[in-house]
Amino acid sequence: MKNEEFGILIVDDEPAVRDALQSWFQKDGYCTETASDVIDALKKLSVKSYDIVLLDIKMPNISGIELQKRIKEVDADIVIIMITAYASVETAVEALKEGAFDYVTKPIDPDDLSKLVRRAIEQLKLKKENIQLRRQIDEFIMSEDLVGESPQIKKILELINTVSKTDVTVLIRGESGTGKELVARLIHANSSRKYFSLVPVNCGALPETLLESELFGHEKGAFTGAAYMRKGKLEMANGGILFLDEVGMISIKTQVDLLRVLETKKFMRLGGHKEISVDFRVVCATNQNLERLMKEGTFREDFYYRINVFQIDTPPLRERQADIPLLAKHFVDKYAREINKKIDNISSEAMDVLMKHDWPGNVRELENAIERAIVVTKGSVIKPDDLPLQMNQQKSAPAAGDSLEAQEKAHILYVLHQAGWNITKAAKTLGIDRVTLYNKIKKYG
Amino acid sequence: MAEKVTSMPSTIHLALIHHPNPEAVEFISSRISHVFKIPVKLQHASFDPRIAFDSRRQQYDSTVLLAELLKEIQNKEDKIIGLTDVDLFIPVLTFVFGEAQLNGNAAIASYYRLRNAFYGLPDNPDLVLHRLEKEVIHEMGHTFNLIHCPNYRCVMQASTSVDEIDLKTGNFCPTCLEKIRQE
Ligand SMILES: [Zn+2]
Ligand SMILES: [Zn+2]
């Protein structure tokens, strides 16, 4: 399809902006028209159908959000791009939630504008050229692990659906175990960048110098031990999404370096002199109070505002108790299938225990508890005794006898407890594989 | 809207606005006459570019400069391209390399952001010269009613960064060349 087959309507009350953008898009060959106010815009939209509307968020007499709603009423398929002043980015984010495709801030970087419109056109082309494909694109890819019927989960899915279609930076906040990485993976799976990688970096796991080399890569001989050139995560994320987990743990120096990359989309490998251009989207996650870190001076304000454009909060499990039965059932099915055991239910007493627990480790803790129960249970129904000890307060740990078996059992219990009943982690600590650990847990009950 | 140009221009005016490099001017001038097969007349712009200066942005409004350039030509069939070293912008965008009236008479190109120094890289005068050549021919192409071309080697390919300018050549692809002939 040629550009002239696409219609663009520019709605702005400033003549200079209208003329400049019209001339810009005409040179790209698009069929371009302008409207100076709401009535003009709605009139034009009623006679002709447009593919893209560039909409100034600040119009006299009406809010850009309101106008966007009216346009969507006329034509729900229209791609709306908001033009906003830097000061009203918040409103633009609100517009995204209402279904805008994306937004640009004035003055607009020409490169951003052309990339954005190209992305919109690509999406329109796919829609126009193949209705079949359109169904697939519109179909929201779900994760089996993000289970729930609570309003909180529905809200999160809605936010993921909205934000995944844009290119804005997302900050995911929530306690550990609430599924922040899962949210990042869903954003990726539902975005136009899904054919490129999601590259996770655990920023809390590495000291400053190692994190820098992990992110930026290095040239041969950049430092002692750098025997080969190595590409960093920034390069690997090209085209895709860079997922910075535990972003609050990044040192001030690395924050400065990263900020520069996020702003220029260019960087150099450690010890290198050649600038490398990259195009990736950034999704961050944290369980820390970044605002407090800012006050304490360990988190930069400019970096904070750069990464916190669109925020998604993953609620702790205790705040969405209603989801516990569904989640528990989901994990029962998952692990019963995995170890080929026929278990189809959770007894109401066991469910009672699950509902009463306050889940400091959140969904991950629940998943670990169910996995453990599936391994130890003797029947086809999970009973309170199958659940980890700390949930059944009435049951106290057995004193270890002197036999080797008793010592082993006590030690396994101890390690399992330390690992929060995460079997993979415990097996690793014990230096045995998961299956062996399963068997031992079964043997000792 | 630019008015329709009906016949081939007899002259392309190359107007220097604040432009200090004589070798560059000579090269650009010979390239324009070679590509468009129209004589080029070299002149200094008679206006002061400071009228287009925006002190808040520390940049020059290219639309204002285009309007001034238009006043420099008497013959309605002629075209004029301004060559400058100041940083150009149009109010809604952060910057432009140049601007032109589509199917009109005036265009402007700046080498301010074509220089390697702008990006903190070592100077490369030869590279800058070729970027400027491409930018000038590109903007002139717009005045001949050419729109952006999907051919990545064609000078009418849209470029919003110097990397993109470096990728394309300084020549028209066969399709664009044919369109110019028809004009
Ligand atoms: Zn152009
Ligand atoms: Zn071409």
XYZ file of C-alpha atoms and ligand atoms in Angstrom:
630
model
C 0.000 0.000 0.000
C 1.188 3.468 -0.817
C 1.276 6.373 1.584
C -1.234 8.307 -0.521
C -3.830 5.696 0.438
C -3.616 6.794 4.061
C -5.499 9.834 5.324
C -4.116 11.954 8.125
C -6.098 14.653 9.918
C -4.188 17.219 11.963
C -6.218 18.912 14.674
C -4.531 21.906 16.290
C -5.633 25.433 17.066
C -2.241 26.932 16.160
C -1.992 27.674 12.420
C 1.819 27.401 12.426
C 1.657 23.892 13.866
C -1.062 22.818 11.422
C 0.821 24.147 8.397
C 4.161 22.717 9.453
C 2.796 19.251 10.138
C 0.680 19.254 6.991
C 3.668 20.151 4.869
C 5.755 17.507 6.660
C 3.242 14.729 5.976
C 2.543 15.865 2.413
C 6.218 15.351 1.664
C 5.811 11.784 2.865
C 3.015 11.472 0.325
C 0.151 11.144 2.810
C -3.238 12.555 2.035
C -3.256 15.251 4.711
C -5.906 17.665 5.943
C -6.202 19.972 8.936
C -8.853 21.152 11.352
C -8.577 24.155 13.638
C -11.214 23.288 16.205
C -13.528 20.569 17.467
C -16.470 21.373 15.223
C -14.235 21.534 12.182
C -12.630 18.205 13.117
C -15.895 16.377 13.703
C -17.315 17.811 10.467
C -14.330 16.567 8.456
C -14.514 13.170 10.119
C -18.178 12.857 9.213
C -17.583 13.301 5.479
C -14.430 11.301 5.041
C -12.700 8.505 6.888
C -9.172 9.097 8.110
C -6.634 6.563 9.279
C -4.616 8.708 11.628
C -5.571 11.744 13.685
C -2.871 13.916 15.215
C -4.555 15.641 18.065
C -3.356 18.545 20.172
C -4.205 17.654 23.729
C -4.873 21.307 24.629
C -7.744 22.640 22.522
C -9.925 25.583 23.429
C -13.388 24.725 24.816
C -12.798 21.001 25.049
C -10.195 18.662 26.515
C -8.172 16.549 24.131
C -9.362 13.457 26.023
C -12.986 14.442 25.460
C -12.386 15.034 21.751
C -10.586 11.708 21.492
C -13.673 9.993 22.928
C -15.912 11.665 20.366
C -13.611 10.723 17.503
C -13.561 7.124 18.682
C -17.356 7.201 18.661
C -17.298 8.197 14.996
C -14.618 5.659 14.063
C -13.315 3.201 16.639
C -10.462 2.006 14.375
C -8.861 5.400 13.927
C -5.295 5.742 15.179
C -5.001 8.716 17.493
C -1.651 10.296 18.231
C -1.674 12.956 20.921
C 0.505 16.038 20.642
C 1.309 17.412 24.043
C 3.432 20.006 25.730
C 6.021 18.584 28.104
C 3.971 19.808 31.066
C 0.913 17.750 30.203
C 2.481 14.330 29.793
C 0.209 13.075 32.563
C -2.848 13.887 30.517
C -1.257 12.112 27.576
C -0.810 8.993 29.649
C -4.472 9.279 30.558
C -5.241 9.483 26.837
C -3.326 6.230 26.325
C -5.580 4.547 28.827
C -8.526 5.807 26.803
C -7.146 4.183 23.683
C -4.757 6.663 22.079
C -2.039 4.968 20.002
C 0.804 7.028 21.439
C 1.818 10.595 22.124
C 4.595 13.018 21.178
C 5.826 16.014 23.137
C 6.243 19.441 21.552
C 8.649 20.385 20.123
C 8.703 17.012 18.423
C 11.934 15.278 17.508
C 11.631 14.680 13.731
C 13.106 11.217 14.101
C 10.553 10.240 16.770
C 7.712 11.589 14.652
C 8.680 9.668 11.561
C 9.249 6.432 13.511
C 5.943 6.816 15.324
C 3.946 7.399 12.169
C 5.731 4.530 10.449
C 4.759 2.272 13.339
C 1.139 3.432 13.140
C 1.094 2.872 9.388
C 2.590 -0.591 9.740
C -0.186 -1.494 12.139
C -2.831 -0.025 9.829
C -1.406 -1.897 6.848
C -1.608 -5.191 8.675
C -5.192 -4.434 9.598
C -6.177 -3.405 6.113
C -4.372 -6.098 4.215
C -5.375 -9.072 6.237
C -8.520 -9.383 8.280
C -7.448 -12.800 9.463
C -4.233 -11.407 10.787
C -6.165 -8.614 12.412
C -7.952 -11.083 14.640
C -4.625 -12.396 15.820
C -3.272 -8.946 16.498
C -6.313 -7.872 18.444
C -6.313 -11.066 20.412
C -4.732 -10.371 23.726
C -2.113 -12.928 24.646
C -2.746 -14.115 28.183
C -0.536 -15.854 30.630
C -1.880 -18.854 32.464
C -0.099 -17.715 35.572
C -1.864 -14.367 35.792
C -5.026 -15.885 37.170
C -7.791 -14.059 38.956
C -11.213 -12.528 38.806
C -10.590 -9.713 41.279
C -11.014 -6.104 40.107
C -7.285 -5.577 40.787
C -6.258 -8.265 38.292
C -8.761 -7.095 35.695
C -7.376 -3.583 36.037
C -3.821 -4.850 35.531
C -4.786 -6.793 32.412
C -6.508 -3.715 31.061
C -3.418 -1.592 31.708
C -1.146 -4.179 30.078
C -3.422 -4.323 27.073
C -3.365 -0.546 26.739
C 0.300 0.051 27.286
C 1.668 -2.903 25.337
C 0.538 -1.357 22.065
C 2.538 1.805 22.683
C 6.221 2.395 23.193
C 6.106 4.228 26.517
C 8.406 3.346 29.393
C 6.647 1.318 32.060
C 7.493 1.040 35.746
C 6.050 -2.034 37.469
C 5.837 -1.731 41.239
C 4.947 -4.310 43.825
C 6.230 -6.558 46.605
C 8.371 -9.527 45.690
C 6.459 -12.491 44.416
C 3.579 -10.434 43.017
C 4.413 -11.246 39.390
C 6.253 -8.156 38.156
C 8.305 -10.093 35.614
C 5.123 -11.773 34.422
C 3.640 -8.344 33.697
C 6.776 -7.390 31.769
C 6.533 -10.599 29.730
C 2.887 -9.925 28.923
C 3.674 -6.380 27.778
C 6.330 -7.852 25.517
C 4.116 -10.656 24.183
C 1.386 -8.184 23.270
C 3.611 -5.494 21.787
C 4.799 -4.910 18.256
C 8.281 -5.736 19.568
C 7.304 -9.334 20.304
C 9.415 -10.669 17.437
C 12.508 -9.280 19.140
C 13.802 -10.298 22.558
C 12.771 -9.320 26.019
C 16.129 -8.953 27.738
C 15.921 -9.081 31.547
C 18.667 -7.610 33.688
C 18.588 -8.193 37.430
C 20.150 -4.945 38.578
C 20.244 -6.007 42.219
C 22.311 -9.110 41.637
C 25.517 -7.493 40.422
C 28.005 -4.982 41.820
C 28.324 -1.673 39.953
C 31.252 -2.505 37.682
C 29.876 -5.887 36.667
C 26.434 -4.405 36.002
C 27.984 -1.769 33.749
C 29.812 -4.375 31.717
C 26.679 -6.529 31.664
C 24.657 -3.619 30.259
C 27.138 -1.897 27.981
C 29.320 -4.825 26.997
C 33.031 -4.275 26.531
C 35.736 -4.231 23.916
C 38.633 -6.644 23.960
C 41.140 -5.477 26.568
C 38.767 -2.935 28.158
C 39.886 -4.176 31.578
C 41.913 -7.010 33.047
C 40.216 -10.225 32.071
C 38.406 -8.794 29.056
C 40.005 -11.176 26.600
C 37.191 -10.877 24.070
C 34.746 -8.268 22.892
C 31.385 -8.917 24.501
C 28.043 -7.428 23.563
C 26.007 -6.068 26.458
C 22.330 -6.376 27.230
C 21.642 -2.975 25.642
C 22.733 -4.338 22.292
C 20.890 -7.605 22.777
C 17.692 -5.693 23.465
C 17.890 -3.889 20.109
C 14.447 -3.970 18.541
C 12.957 -5.480 21.669
C 12.468 -4.647 25.317
C 15.071 -4.089 28.022
C 13.655 -5.223 31.356
C 15.483 -3.651 34.300
C 14.449 -5.609 37.369
C 15.189 -4.193 40.831
C 15.879 -0.848 39.232
C 16.163 0.791 42.672
C 19.436 -1.060 43.241
C 21.274 0.698 40.393
C 24.122 2.923 41.579
C 24.011 6.671 40.956
C 26.857 6.460 38.447
C 25.158 3.755 36.417
C 21.892 5.723 36.588
C 23.658 8.670 34.936
C 25.098 6.420 32.218
C 21.774 4.715 31.593
C 19.887 8.003 31.498
C 22.155 9.169 28.699
C 21.440 5.982 26.728
C 17.702 6.279 27.283
C 17.765 9.851 26.038
C 20.072 9.482 23.043
C 19.516 5.799 22.228
C 23.266 5.674 21.709
C 26.112 4.286 23.785
C 29.647 2.945 23.660
C 30.919 -0.421 24.871
C 33.295 -0.183 27.839
C 36.726 0.637 26.483
C 35.208 1.427 23.094
C 35.184 4.591 20.986
C 32.464 3.761 18.500
C 28.939 4.960 19.195
C 26.335 2.256 18.798
C 22.719 3.154 18.044
C 20.038 1.061 19.647
C 16.283 1.054 19.546
C 14.628 -0.642 22.477
C 11.771 -0.076 24.833
C 12.371 0.051 28.572
C 10.311 -1.680 31.235
C 11.494 -1.413 34.849
C 10.399 -3.100 38.038
C 11.013 -2.448 41.692
C 9.785 -3.424 45.129
C 11.475 -0.418 46.693
C 10.103 2.978 47.597
C 11.876 5.004 44.898
C 10.484 8.278 46.223
C 12.194 7.618 49.540
C 15.431 6.612 47.799
C 15.251 9.941 45.959
C 14.940 11.842 49.235
C 17.853 9.859 50.638
C 19.865 10.789 47.570
C 20.489 7.284 46.232
C 18.067 7.598 43.321
C 18.270 10.406 40.791
C 15.203 12.506 40.152
C 15.822 12.806 36.391
C 16.244 9.045 36.081
C 13.086 8.507 38.144
C 10.993 10.673 35.837
C 12.519 9.048 32.769
C 11.504 5.534 33.825
C 8.260 6.325 35.621
C 6.059 7.375 32.703
C 3.402 4.721 33.011
C 3.059 2.859 36.272
C 1.514 -0.540 36.885
C 1.104 -1.687 40.487
C 0.985 -5.394 41.182
C -1.058 -5.832 44.372
C 0.058 -8.135 47.204
C -1.881 -11.380 47.381
C -3.452 -10.454 50.748
C -5.209 -7.570 48.993
C -6.812 -9.854 46.443
C -7.759 -12.783 48.638
C -10.690 -13.565 46.367
C -8.190 -14.844 43.787
C -6.576 -17.409 46.122
C -8.942 -20.336 45.285
C -8.527 -19.825 41.525
C -4.765 -19.433 41.801
C -4.453 -22.461 44.069
C -6.488 -24.588 41.678
C -4.372 -23.389 38.772
C -1.136 -24.377 40.524
C -2.598 -27.731 41.589
C -3.366 -28.541 37.944
C 0.025 -27.284 36.812
C 2.146 -29.314 39.240
C -0.054 -32.417 39.269
C 0.414 -32.550 35.500
C 4.145 -31.915 35.854
C 4.805 -34.848 38.176
C 2.026 -36.965 36.729
C -0.003 -37.363 39.887
C -3.778 -37.518 39.970
C -4.828 -34.760 42.317
C -7.997 -32.906 41.610
C -8.937 -30.899 44.611
C -8.074 -28.974 47.738
C -10.011 -29.893 50.859
C -12.086 -27.106 52.346
C -9.951 -27.291 55.528
C -6.780 -26.803 53.482
C -8.426 -23.962 51.576
C -9.270 -22.425 54.917
C -5.589 -22.435 55.844
C -4.694 -20.862 52.497
C -7.318 -18.146 52.920
C -6.183 -17.302 56.455
C -2.483 -17.046 55.657
C -1.265 -13.517 54.920
C 1.218 -14.524 52.167
C 4.237 -12.285 52.756
C 5.863 -13.994 49.755
C 2.728 -13.414 47.659
C 1.828 -15.529 44.603
C 5.290 -17.056 44.485
C 4.876 -18.295 48.062
C 1.462 -19.730 47.210
C 2.884 -21.465 44.154
C 5.716 -22.955 46.210
C 3.290 -24.111 48.908
C 1.082 -25.869 46.356
C 4.039 -27.449 44.605
C 5.207 -28.830 47.926
C 1.721 -30.086 48.798
C 1.400 -31.894 45.483
C 4.652 -33.721 46.193
C 3.860 -34.804 49.749
C 0.138 -35.527 49.563
C -0.898 -39.158 49.708
C -4.445 -38.938 48.368
C -6.104 -37.145 45.502
C -7.159 -34.214 47.686
C -4.817 -31.754 49.340
C -5.236 -31.610 53.102
C -3.963 -29.053 55.649
C -1.150 -31.420 56.649
C 0.241 -31.287 53.106
C 0.845 -27.560 53.389
C 4.153 -26.140 54.642
C 4.651 -26.133 58.392
C 4.674 -22.418 58.994
C 1.087 -22.228 57.784
C -0.145 -24.855 60.257
C 0.965 -23.314 63.502
C -0.466 -26.139 65.561
C 2.037 -28.537 64.083
C 5.528 -28.170 65.532
C 8.739 -29.308 63.944
C 9.781 -32.799 65.031
C 12.953 -32.981 67.059
C 15.733 -34.592 65.102
C 16.925 -37.953 66.314
C 20.499 -39.138 66.046
C 20.057 -41.495 63.087
C 21.402 -40.441 59.709
C 17.882 -40.491 58.302
C 16.555 -38.236 61.016
C 19.446 -35.836 60.513
C 18.863 -35.802 56.774
C 15.163 -35.170 57.228
C 15.820 -32.323 59.654
C 18.391 -30.786 57.342
C 16.117 -31.026 54.298
C 13.317 -29.439 56.279
C 15.627 -26.687 57.397
C 16.817 -25.932 53.843
C 13.286 -26.093 52.467
C 12.153 -23.677 55.120
C 15.017 -21.303 54.325
C 14.110 -21.468 50.646
C 10.467 -20.682 51.384
C 9.569 -24.159 50.079
C 10.917 -23.303 46.683
C 11.902 -26.806 45.616
C 14.204 -25.778 42.799
C 16.120 -23.449 45.093
C 16.273 -25.956 47.935
C 17.456 -28.730 45.614
C 20.220 -26.433 44.423
C 21.322 -25.643 47.974
C 21.304 -29.343 48.847
C 23.241 -30.172 45.722
C 20.675 -32.691 44.442
C 18.196 -32.543 41.586
C 14.504 -31.751 41.914
C 13.326 -35.321 41.404
C 15.607 -36.646 44.138
C 14.344 -33.960 46.477
C 10.743 -34.790 45.576
C 11.376 -38.419 46.428
C 13.009 -37.580 49.720
C 10.128 -35.295 50.724
C 7.724 -38.095 49.836
C 9.750 -40.595 51.835
C 9.918 -38.442 54.947
C 6.336 -37.145 54.584
C -0.033 26.333 -0.336
C 2.636 26.746 -2.960
C 1.378 27.683 -6.371
C 1.880 25.350 -9.297
C 5.005 25.956 -11.306
C 4.105 25.667 -14.962
C 7.365 25.670 -16.856
C 10.981 24.754 -16.248
C 12.848 27.417 -14.257
C 15.502 29.296 -16.194
C 17.733 29.826 -13.184
C 18.329 28.295 -9.785
C 19.576 30.877 -7.324
C 21.992 29.666 -4.706
C 21.751 32.184 -1.872
C 24.320 32.209 0.889
C 23.099 32.997 4.363
C 26.029 33.240 6.773
C 27.938 30.680 4.775
C 31.703 30.902 5.044
C 33.098 27.954 3.071
C 33.875 28.855 -0.587
C 34.920 25.348 -1.711
C 31.668 23.898 -0.419
C 29.697 26.547 -2.280
C 31.491 25.828 -5.531
C 30.951 22.073 -5.221
C 27.264 22.396 -4.303
C 26.670 24.847 -7.125
C 28.214 22.551 -9.730
C 26.250 19.559 -8.389
C 22.920 21.441 -8.628
C 23.522 22.509 -12.211
C 24.660 19.000 -13.123
C 21.690 17.212 -11.537
C 18.936 19.605 -12.616
C 20.563 20.753 -15.893
C 19.729 24.347 -15.080
C 22.213 27.230 -14.691
C 22.970 28.229 -11.116
C 23.400 31.840 -10.044
C 25.394 32.415 -6.884
C 24.392 35.319 -4.621
C 24.479 36.533 -1.047
C 21.119 36.781 0.663
C 20.224 40.449 1.102
C 18.420 39.950 4.413
C 19.764 39.534 7.910
C 19.029 36.000 9.212
C 18.688 37.388 12.724
C 15.070 38.288 11.912
C 14.387 34.547 12.134
C 16.268 34.059 15.401
C 14.347 32.654 18.338
C 16.267 33.648 21.447
C 14.505 31.140 23.691
C 15.384 28.204 21.443
C 18.660 29.706 20.192
C 17.679 28.530 16.708
C 16.468 30.081 13.443
C 12.913 29.662 12.171
C 13.329 28.147 8.721
C 9.812 29.104 7.596
C 10.637 32.787 8.158
C 13.859 32.378 6.170
C 11.975 30.659 3.325
C 9.605 33.634 3.093
C 12.598 36.000 2.918
C 14.269 33.895 0.237
C 11.120 34.073 -1.900
C 11.429 37.864 -1.943
C 14.904 37.524 -3.451
C 13.661 36.254 -6.818
C 11.880 38.428 -9.366
C 11.170 35.861 -12.064
C 8.243 33.676 -10.950
C 9.719 30.649 -12.748
C 13.053 30.742 -10.943
C 13.878 28.735 -7.876
C 16.020 29.685 -4.922
C 17.863 27.557 -2.385
C 19.378 29.113 0.709
C 22.570 27.642 2.112
C 23.300 28.350 5.755
C 25.309 27.326 8.781
C 22.732 28.314 11.416
C 20.622 25.813 13.358
C 17.178 25.641 11.734
C 13.842 24.725 13.285
C 10.154 24.850 12.610
C 8.155 25.605 15.753
C 6.560 22.191 16.193
C 9.807 20.259 15.635
C 13.049 20.252 17.604
C 15.083 20.937 14.453
C 15.175 20.496 10.686
C 18.129 19.867 8.358
C 16.272 21.909 5.759
C 12.866 22.880 4.468
C 11.254 23.312 1.066
C 7.987 24.337 -0.476
C 6.482 21.289 -2.139
C 6.087 22.189 -5.800
C 7.144 25.754 -4.963
C 10.052 28.106 -5.501
C 12.079 28.184 -2.318
C 14.141 25.789 -0.244
C 16.756 26.030 2.467
C 19.408 23.693 3.849
C 21.776 24.010 6.778
C 24.962 22.169 7.560
C 24.803 23.019 11.250
C 23.655 19.528 12.233
C 25.483 17.779 9.402
C 28.874 18.361 11.000
C 30.392 15.489 12.971
C 31.366 17.945 15.690
C 27.691 18.390 16.505
C 27.617 14.735 17.551
C 30.929 14.911 19.369
C 32.784 13.037 16.637
C 36.060 13.961 14.945
C 35.654 16.358 12.034
C 35.279 14.969 8.533
C 34.852 17.846 6.052
C 34.445 15.538 3.092
C 31.589 13.636 4.721
C 29.853 16.886 5.702
C 30.133 18.147 2.146
C 28.416 15.062 0.789
C 25.710 15.278 3.421
C 25.107 18.892 2.444
C 24.991 17.949 -1.240
C 22.331 15.300 -0.528
C 20.330 17.641 1.671
C 20.394 20.427 -0.957
C 19.369 18.143 -3.823
C 16.696 16.568 -1.618
C 15.118 19.929 -0.715
C 15.391 21.107 -4.338
C 13.630 17.884 -5.345
C 10.666 18.892 -3.194
C 10.382 22.187 -5.100
C 10.094 20.042 -8.236
C 7.089 18.354 -6.607
C 8.918 15.197 -5.561
C 7.746 13.525 -2.364
C 9.758 11.104 -0.241
C 10.878 7.966 -2.008
C 10.916 4.463 -0.503
C 14.071 3.576 -2.475
C 16.797 3.633 0.180
C 19.517 4.681 -2.265
C 17.461 7.559 -3.672
C 18.246 11.078 -2.523
C 14.499 11.618 -1.971
C 14.447 9.010 0.785
C 13.326 10.801 3.972
C 16.088 11.203 6.523
C 15.762 12.517 10.035
C 19.285 11.650 11.164
C 22.749 11.929 9.649
C 23.036 8.132 9.700
C 20.114 8.014 7.310
C 21.626 10.716 5.116
C 24.863 8.721 4.938
C 22.983 5.636 3.781
C 21.495 7.210 0.692
C 23.235 8.497 -2.421
C 23.184 12.031 -3.828
C 21.235 10.910 -6.901
C 17.624 10.387 -7.883
C 16.341 6.882 -8.513
C 14.897 6.216 -12.026
C 11.310 6.772 -10.813
C 12.078 10.155 -9.264
C 14.189 11.174 -12.243
C 11.305 10.381 -14.562
C 8.947 12.525 -12.451
C 11.327 15.507 -12.676
C 11.512 15.141 -16.454
C 7.740 15.217 -16.661
C 7.492 18.399 -14.592
Zn 12.154 15.749 2.458
Zn 13.341 8.040 -5.675
